[in-house]
Short mmCIF file of C-alpha atoms in Angstrom, two decimals:
data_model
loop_
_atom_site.label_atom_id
_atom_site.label_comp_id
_atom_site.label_asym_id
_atom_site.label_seq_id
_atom_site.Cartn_x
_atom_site.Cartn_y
_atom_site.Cartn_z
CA UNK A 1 -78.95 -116.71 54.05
CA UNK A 2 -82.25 -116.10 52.02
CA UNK A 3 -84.54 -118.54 51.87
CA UNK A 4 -85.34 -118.82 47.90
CA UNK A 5 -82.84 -121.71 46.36
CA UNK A 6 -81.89 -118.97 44.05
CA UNK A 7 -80.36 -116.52 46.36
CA UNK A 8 -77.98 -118.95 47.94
CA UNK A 9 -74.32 -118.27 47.91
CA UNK A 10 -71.99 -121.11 46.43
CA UNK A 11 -73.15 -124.60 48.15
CA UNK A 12 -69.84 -126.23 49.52
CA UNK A 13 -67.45 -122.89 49.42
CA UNK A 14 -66.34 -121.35 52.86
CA UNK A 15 -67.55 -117.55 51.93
CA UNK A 16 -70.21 -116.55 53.96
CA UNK A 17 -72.40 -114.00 53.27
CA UNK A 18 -71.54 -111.62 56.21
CA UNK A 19 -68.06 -111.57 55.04
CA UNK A 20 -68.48 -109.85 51.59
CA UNK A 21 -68.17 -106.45 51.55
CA UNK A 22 -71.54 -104.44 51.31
CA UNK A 23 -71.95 -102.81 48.24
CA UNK A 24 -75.08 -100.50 47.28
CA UNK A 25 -76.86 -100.48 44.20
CA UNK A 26 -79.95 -98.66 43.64
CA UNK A 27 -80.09 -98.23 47.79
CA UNK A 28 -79.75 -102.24 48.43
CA UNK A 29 -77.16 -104.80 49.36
CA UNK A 30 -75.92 -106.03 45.85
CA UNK A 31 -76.29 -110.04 45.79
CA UNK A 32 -75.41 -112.37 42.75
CA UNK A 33 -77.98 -115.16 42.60
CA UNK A 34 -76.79 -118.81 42.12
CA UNK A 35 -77.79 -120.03 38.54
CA UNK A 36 -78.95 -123.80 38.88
CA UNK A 37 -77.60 -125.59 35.81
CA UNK A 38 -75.71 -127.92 37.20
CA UNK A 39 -74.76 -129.60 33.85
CA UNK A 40 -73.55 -126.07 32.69
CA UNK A 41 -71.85 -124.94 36.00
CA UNK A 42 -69.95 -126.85 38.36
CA UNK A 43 -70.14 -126.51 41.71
CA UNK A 44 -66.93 -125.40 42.71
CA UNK A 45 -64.22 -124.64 40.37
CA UNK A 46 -61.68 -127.61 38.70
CA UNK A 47 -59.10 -127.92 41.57
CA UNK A 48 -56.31 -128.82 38.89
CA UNK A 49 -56.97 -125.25 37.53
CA UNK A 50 -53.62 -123.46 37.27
CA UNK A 51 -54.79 -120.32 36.28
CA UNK A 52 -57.72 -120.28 39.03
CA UNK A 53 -55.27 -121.53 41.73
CA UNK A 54 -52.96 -118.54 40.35
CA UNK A 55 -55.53 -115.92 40.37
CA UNK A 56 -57.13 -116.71 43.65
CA UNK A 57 -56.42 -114.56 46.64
CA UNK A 58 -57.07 -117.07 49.77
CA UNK A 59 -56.97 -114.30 51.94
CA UNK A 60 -59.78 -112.30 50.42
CA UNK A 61 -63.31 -114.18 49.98
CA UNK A 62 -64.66 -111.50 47.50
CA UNK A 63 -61.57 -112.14 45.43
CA UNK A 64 -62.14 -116.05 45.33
CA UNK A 65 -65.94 -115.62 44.81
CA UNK A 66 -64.74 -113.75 41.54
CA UNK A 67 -62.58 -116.67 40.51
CA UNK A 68 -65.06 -118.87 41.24
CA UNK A 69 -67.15 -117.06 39.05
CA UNK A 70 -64.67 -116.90 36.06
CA UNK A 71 -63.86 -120.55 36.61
CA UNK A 72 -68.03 -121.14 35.82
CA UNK A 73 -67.78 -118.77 32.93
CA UNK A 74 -64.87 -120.79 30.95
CA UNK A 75 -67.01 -123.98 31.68
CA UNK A 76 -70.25 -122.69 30.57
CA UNK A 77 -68.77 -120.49 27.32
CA UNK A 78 -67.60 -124.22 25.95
CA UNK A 79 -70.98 -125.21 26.38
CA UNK A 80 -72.37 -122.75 24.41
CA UNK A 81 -74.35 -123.88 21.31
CA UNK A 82 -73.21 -122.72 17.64
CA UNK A 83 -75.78 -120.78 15.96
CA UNK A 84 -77.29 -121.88 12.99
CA UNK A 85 -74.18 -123.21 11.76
CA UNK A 86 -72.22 -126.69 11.68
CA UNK A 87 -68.54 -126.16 12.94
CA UNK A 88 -66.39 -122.48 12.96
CA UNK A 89 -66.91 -119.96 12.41
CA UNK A 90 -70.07 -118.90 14.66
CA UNK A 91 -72.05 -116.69 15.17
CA UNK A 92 -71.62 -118.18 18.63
CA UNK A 93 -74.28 -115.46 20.36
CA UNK A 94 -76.97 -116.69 19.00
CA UNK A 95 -79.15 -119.94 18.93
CA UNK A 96 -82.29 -120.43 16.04
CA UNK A 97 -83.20 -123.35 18.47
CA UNK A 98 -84.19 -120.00 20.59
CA UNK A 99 -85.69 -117.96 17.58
CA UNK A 100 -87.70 -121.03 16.50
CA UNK A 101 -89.51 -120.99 20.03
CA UNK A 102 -89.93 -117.66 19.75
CA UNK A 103 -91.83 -118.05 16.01
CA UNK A 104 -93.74 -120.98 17.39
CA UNK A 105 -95.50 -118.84 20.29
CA UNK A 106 -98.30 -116.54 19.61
CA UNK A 107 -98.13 -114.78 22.41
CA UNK A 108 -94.27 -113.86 21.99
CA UNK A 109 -94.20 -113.37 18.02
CA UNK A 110 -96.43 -110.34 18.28
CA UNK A 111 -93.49 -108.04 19.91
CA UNK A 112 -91.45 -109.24 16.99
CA UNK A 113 -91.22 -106.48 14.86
CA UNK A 114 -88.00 -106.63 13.28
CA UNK A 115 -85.53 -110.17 12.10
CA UNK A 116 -81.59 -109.44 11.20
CA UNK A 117 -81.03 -112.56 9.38
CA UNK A 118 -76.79 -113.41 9.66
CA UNK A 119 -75.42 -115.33 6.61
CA UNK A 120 -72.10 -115.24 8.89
CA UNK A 121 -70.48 -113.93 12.05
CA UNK A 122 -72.21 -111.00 13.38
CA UNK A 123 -69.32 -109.11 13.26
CA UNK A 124 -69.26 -109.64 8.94
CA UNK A 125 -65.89 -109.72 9.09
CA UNK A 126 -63.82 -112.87 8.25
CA UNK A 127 -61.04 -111.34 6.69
CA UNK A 128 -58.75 -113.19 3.84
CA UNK A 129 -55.26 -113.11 5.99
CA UNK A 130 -57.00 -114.67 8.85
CA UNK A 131 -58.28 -117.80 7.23
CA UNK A 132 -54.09 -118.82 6.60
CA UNK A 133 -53.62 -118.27 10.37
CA UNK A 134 -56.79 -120.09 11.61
CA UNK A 135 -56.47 -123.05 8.93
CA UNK A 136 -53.89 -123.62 6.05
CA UNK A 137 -57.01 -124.57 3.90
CA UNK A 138 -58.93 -121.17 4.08
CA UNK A 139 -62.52 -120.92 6.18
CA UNK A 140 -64.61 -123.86 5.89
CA UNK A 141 -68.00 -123.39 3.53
CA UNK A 142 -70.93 -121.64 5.12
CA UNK A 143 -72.72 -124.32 6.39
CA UNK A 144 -76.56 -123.57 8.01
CA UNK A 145 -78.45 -126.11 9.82
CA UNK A 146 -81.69 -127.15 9.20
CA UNK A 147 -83.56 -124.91 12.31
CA UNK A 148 -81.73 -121.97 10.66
CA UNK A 149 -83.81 -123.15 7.63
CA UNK A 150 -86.77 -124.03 9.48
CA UNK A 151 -86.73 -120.26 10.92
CA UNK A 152 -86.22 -118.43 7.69
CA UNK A 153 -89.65 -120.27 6.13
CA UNK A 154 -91.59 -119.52 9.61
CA UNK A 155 -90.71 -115.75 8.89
CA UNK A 156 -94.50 -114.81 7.59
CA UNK A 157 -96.00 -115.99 10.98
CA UNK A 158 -95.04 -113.10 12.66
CA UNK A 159 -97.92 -110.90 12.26
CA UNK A 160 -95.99 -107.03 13.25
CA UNK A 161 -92.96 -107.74 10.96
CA UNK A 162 -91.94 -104.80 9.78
CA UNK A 163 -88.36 -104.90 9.29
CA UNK A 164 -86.05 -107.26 7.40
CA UNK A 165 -82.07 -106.70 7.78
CA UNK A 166 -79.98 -109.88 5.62
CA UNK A 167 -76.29 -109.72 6.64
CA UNK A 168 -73.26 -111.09 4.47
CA UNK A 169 -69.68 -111.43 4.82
CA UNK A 170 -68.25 -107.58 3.61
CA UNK A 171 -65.37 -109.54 2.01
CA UNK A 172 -66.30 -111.02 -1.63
CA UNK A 173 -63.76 -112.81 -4.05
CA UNK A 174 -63.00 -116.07 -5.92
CA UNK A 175 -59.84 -116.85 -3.85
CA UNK A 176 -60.24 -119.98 -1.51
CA UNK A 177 -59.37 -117.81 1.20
CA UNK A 178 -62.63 -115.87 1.35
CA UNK A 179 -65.15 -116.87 3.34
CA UNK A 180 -67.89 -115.95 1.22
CA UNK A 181 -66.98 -116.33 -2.20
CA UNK A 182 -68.61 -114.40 -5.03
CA UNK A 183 -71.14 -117.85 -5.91
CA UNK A 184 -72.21 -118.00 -2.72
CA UNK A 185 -74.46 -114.73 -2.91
CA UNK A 186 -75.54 -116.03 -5.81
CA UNK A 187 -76.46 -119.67 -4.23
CA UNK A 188 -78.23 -117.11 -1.68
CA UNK A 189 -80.43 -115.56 -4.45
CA UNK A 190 -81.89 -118.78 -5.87
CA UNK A 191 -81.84 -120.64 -2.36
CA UNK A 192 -82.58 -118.53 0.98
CA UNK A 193 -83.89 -115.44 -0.47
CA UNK A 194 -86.96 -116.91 -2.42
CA UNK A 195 -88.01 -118.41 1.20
CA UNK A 196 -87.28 -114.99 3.13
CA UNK A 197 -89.02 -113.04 0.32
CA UNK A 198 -92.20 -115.35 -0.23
CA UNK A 199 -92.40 -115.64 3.84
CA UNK A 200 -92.92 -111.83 4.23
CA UNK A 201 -95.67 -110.50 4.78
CA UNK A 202 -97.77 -107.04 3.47
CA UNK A 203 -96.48 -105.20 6.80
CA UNK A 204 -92.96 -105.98 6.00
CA UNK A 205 -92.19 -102.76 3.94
CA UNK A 206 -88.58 -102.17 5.70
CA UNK A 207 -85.76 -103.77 3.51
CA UNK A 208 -81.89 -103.78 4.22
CA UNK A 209 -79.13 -105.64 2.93
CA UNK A 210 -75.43 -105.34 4.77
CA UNK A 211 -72.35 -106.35 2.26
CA UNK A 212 -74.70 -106.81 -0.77
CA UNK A 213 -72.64 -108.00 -2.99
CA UNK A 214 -72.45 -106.50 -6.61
CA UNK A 215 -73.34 -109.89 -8.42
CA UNK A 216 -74.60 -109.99 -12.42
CA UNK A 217 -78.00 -108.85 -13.08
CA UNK A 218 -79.14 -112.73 -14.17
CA UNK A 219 -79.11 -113.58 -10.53
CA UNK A 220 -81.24 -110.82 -9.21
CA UNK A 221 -84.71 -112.13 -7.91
CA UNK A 222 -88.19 -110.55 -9.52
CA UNK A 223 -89.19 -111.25 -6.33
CA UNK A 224 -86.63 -109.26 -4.35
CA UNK A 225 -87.42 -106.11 -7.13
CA UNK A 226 -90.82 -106.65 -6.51
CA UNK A 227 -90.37 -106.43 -3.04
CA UNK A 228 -88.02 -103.56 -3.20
CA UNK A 229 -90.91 -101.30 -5.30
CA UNK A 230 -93.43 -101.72 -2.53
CA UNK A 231 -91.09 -100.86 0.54
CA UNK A 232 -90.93 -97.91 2.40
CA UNK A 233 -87.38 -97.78 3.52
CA UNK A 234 -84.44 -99.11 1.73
CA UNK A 235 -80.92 -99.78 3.67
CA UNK A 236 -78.36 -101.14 1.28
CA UNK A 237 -74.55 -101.53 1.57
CA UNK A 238 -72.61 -102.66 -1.04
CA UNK A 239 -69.29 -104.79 -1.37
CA UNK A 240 -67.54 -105.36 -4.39
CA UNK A 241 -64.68 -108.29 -4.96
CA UNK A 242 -61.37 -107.97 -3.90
CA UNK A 243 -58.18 -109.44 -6.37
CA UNK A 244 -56.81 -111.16 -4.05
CA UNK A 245 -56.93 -111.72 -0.20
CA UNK A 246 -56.36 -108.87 1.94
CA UNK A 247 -56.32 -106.37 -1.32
CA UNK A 248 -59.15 -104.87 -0.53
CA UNK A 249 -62.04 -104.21 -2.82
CA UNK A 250 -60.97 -103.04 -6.29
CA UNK A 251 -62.61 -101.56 -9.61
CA UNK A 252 -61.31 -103.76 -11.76
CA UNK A 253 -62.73 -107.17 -11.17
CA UNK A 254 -66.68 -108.44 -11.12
CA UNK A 255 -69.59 -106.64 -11.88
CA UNK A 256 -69.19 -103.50 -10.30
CA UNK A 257 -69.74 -101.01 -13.54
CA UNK A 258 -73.27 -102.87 -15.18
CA UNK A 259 -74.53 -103.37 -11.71
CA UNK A 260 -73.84 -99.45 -10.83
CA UNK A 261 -75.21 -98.54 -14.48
CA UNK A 262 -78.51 -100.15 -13.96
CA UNK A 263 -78.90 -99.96 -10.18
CA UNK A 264 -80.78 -96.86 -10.43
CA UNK A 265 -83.69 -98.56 -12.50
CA UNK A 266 -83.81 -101.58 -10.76
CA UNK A 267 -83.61 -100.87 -7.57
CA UNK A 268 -84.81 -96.99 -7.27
CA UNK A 269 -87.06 -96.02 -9.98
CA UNK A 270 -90.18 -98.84 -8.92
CA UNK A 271 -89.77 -97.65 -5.50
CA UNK A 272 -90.42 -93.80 -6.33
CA UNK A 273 -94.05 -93.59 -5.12
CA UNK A 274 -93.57 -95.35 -1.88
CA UNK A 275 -89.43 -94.81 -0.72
CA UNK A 276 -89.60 -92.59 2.37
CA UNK A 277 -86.09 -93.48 3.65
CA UNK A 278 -82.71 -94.40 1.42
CA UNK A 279 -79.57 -95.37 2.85
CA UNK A 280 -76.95 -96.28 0.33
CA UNK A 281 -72.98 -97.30 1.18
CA UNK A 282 -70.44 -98.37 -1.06
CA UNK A 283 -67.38 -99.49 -0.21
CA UNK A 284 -65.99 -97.95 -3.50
CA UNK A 285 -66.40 -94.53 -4.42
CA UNK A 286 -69.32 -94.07 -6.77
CA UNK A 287 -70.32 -91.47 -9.27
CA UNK A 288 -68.52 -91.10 -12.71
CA UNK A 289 -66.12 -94.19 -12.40
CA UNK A 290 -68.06 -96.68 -11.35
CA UNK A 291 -71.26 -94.21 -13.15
CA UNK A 292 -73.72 -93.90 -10.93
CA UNK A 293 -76.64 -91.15 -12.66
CA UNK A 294 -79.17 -90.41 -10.23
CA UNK A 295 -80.45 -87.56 -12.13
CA UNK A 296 -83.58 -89.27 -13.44
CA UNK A 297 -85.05 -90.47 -9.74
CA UNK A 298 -87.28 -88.94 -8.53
CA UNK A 299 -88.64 -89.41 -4.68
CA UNK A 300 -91.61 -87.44 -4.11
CA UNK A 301 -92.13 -89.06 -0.21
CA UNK A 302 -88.47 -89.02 0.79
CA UNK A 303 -87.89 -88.06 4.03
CA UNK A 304 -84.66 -89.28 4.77
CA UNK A 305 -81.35 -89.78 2.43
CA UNK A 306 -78.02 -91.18 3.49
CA UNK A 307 -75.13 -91.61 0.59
CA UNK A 308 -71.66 -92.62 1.69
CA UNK A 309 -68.46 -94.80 1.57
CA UNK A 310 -68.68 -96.85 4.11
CA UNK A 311 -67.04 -100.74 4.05
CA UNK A 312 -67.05 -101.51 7.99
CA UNK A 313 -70.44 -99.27 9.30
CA UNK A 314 -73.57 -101.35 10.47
CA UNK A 315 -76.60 -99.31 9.85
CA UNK A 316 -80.08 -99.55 11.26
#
């Protein structure tokens, strides 16, 4: 047995370490040190455990190790804190208690050099049909808690910032059943963005948006325009509303043909003398219906171009 407290095997269990089988990794004899969180992890696993009485092989001590190990697992995935939010949905992989440590050490917020800020799960997908399975009501309201709040006003402290990804929910809609409905990107323009916007700072010139919704032109920032004309690379996906759940997104609801119209003005034209990289999706097909006339931009320093229909694709 080694000596270090963190290389023992499970206190209290009857597998020894001469009776695993030896397996070689890298040239060495593969060992699993013991985490010590006892508040987290129990000991030994919950005797009244059908599943871990059913799955264990008394008979083989590498097989019981792994139940042991799954029976930990389950205990310590319940434990897990919900990120940034108040109640389901998640993100449940993340913690801002963790990012906020992060922002309030110098030594640590100089490898920081790019933030994706979630607005929802990190997989952007709470689709319509599943809030009636999950809960007769639809999905509960985006809620964020007040470190998620803290962390989005400490953004400007981190002095190698370069990058700035915001992620929304890709589906957008008035009916109760989406999770994101269309006034809650706009609630996102006058609330969160002004404090992620104001809190950059000059070396931030990398801007993307995931799921931007198509929302009217009244509740587009000067700030995030502003922002957008001195950046260097532009990522942008767009959603647009669907009718009704499930329906997917549709041409003839919301503001899908004045934002498409004017997007090249607002969004392209200021940026012409710095843009070096463009990456534009759509989950619509754009062109002559929506109109999208690109004819008039001009991009001296662009390097890199992506233009697709895309509704699902995470870029970087």
């Amino acid at each position: 047995m080694a000596d270090d407290a963190n290389d023992e095997f499970i206190a209290g269990s009857d597998l020894e370490e001469e009776n695993l089988p030896e397996r070689k990794v890298l040239g060495e004899l593969e060992h699993r040190p013991r985490l010590r969180d006892e508040d987290a992890r129990p000991d030994r696993p919950p005797d009244d455990d059908d599943d871990f009485l059913a799955a264990v092989d008394e008979e083989d001590p590498l097989d019981y190790y792994n139940a042991y190990e799954n029976g930990r697992l389950r205990e310590w995935e319940a434990r897990r804190p919900i990120w940034a939010r108040e109640g389901y949905p998640g993100p449940r992989d993340y913690d801002a208690t963790v990012f906020k440590n992060i922002l309030e050490n110098e030594t640590l917020q100089k490898y920081v050099k790019e933030v994706q800020v979630y607005t929802c799960e990190t997989h952007c997908d709470h689709h319509p049909k599943r809030a009636f399975e999950l809960y007769g009501d639809g999905w509960p309201p985006p809620m964020h808690s007040p470190v998620y709040y803290e962390c989005i006003g400490q953004l400007g402290e981190i002095p190698n910032l370069h990058s700035v990804n915001v992620h929304f929910d890709r589906h957008v809609g008035d009916d109760g059943d989406v999770f994101q409905q269309g006034e809650f990107q706009e609630e996102f323009h006058e609330d969160l963005l002004p404090k992620i916007l104001h809190s950059l700072n000059s070396a931030t010139n990398d801007i993307a948006f995931r799921n931007y919704h198509s929302i009217p032109r009244e509740y587009e920032l000067p700030e995030l325009l502003d922002k957008v004309a001195k950046a260097t690379s532009l990522r942008l996906s767009v959603a647009h509303e669907e009718t009704h759940p499930g329906a997917g997104s549709t041409y003839r609801v919301g503001n899908i043909h004045p934002f498409w119209e004017t997007f090249p003005a607002r969004f392209l034209q200021p940026a012409s003398s710095t843009l070096k990289t463009l990456v534009l999706y759509s989950d619509l097909p754009l062109g002559w219906f929506p109109k999208l006339d690109l004819r008039d931009v001009h991009l001296p320093h662009l390097a890199s171009l992506t233009l697709t229909t895309s509704s699902t694709r995470t870029f970087r």
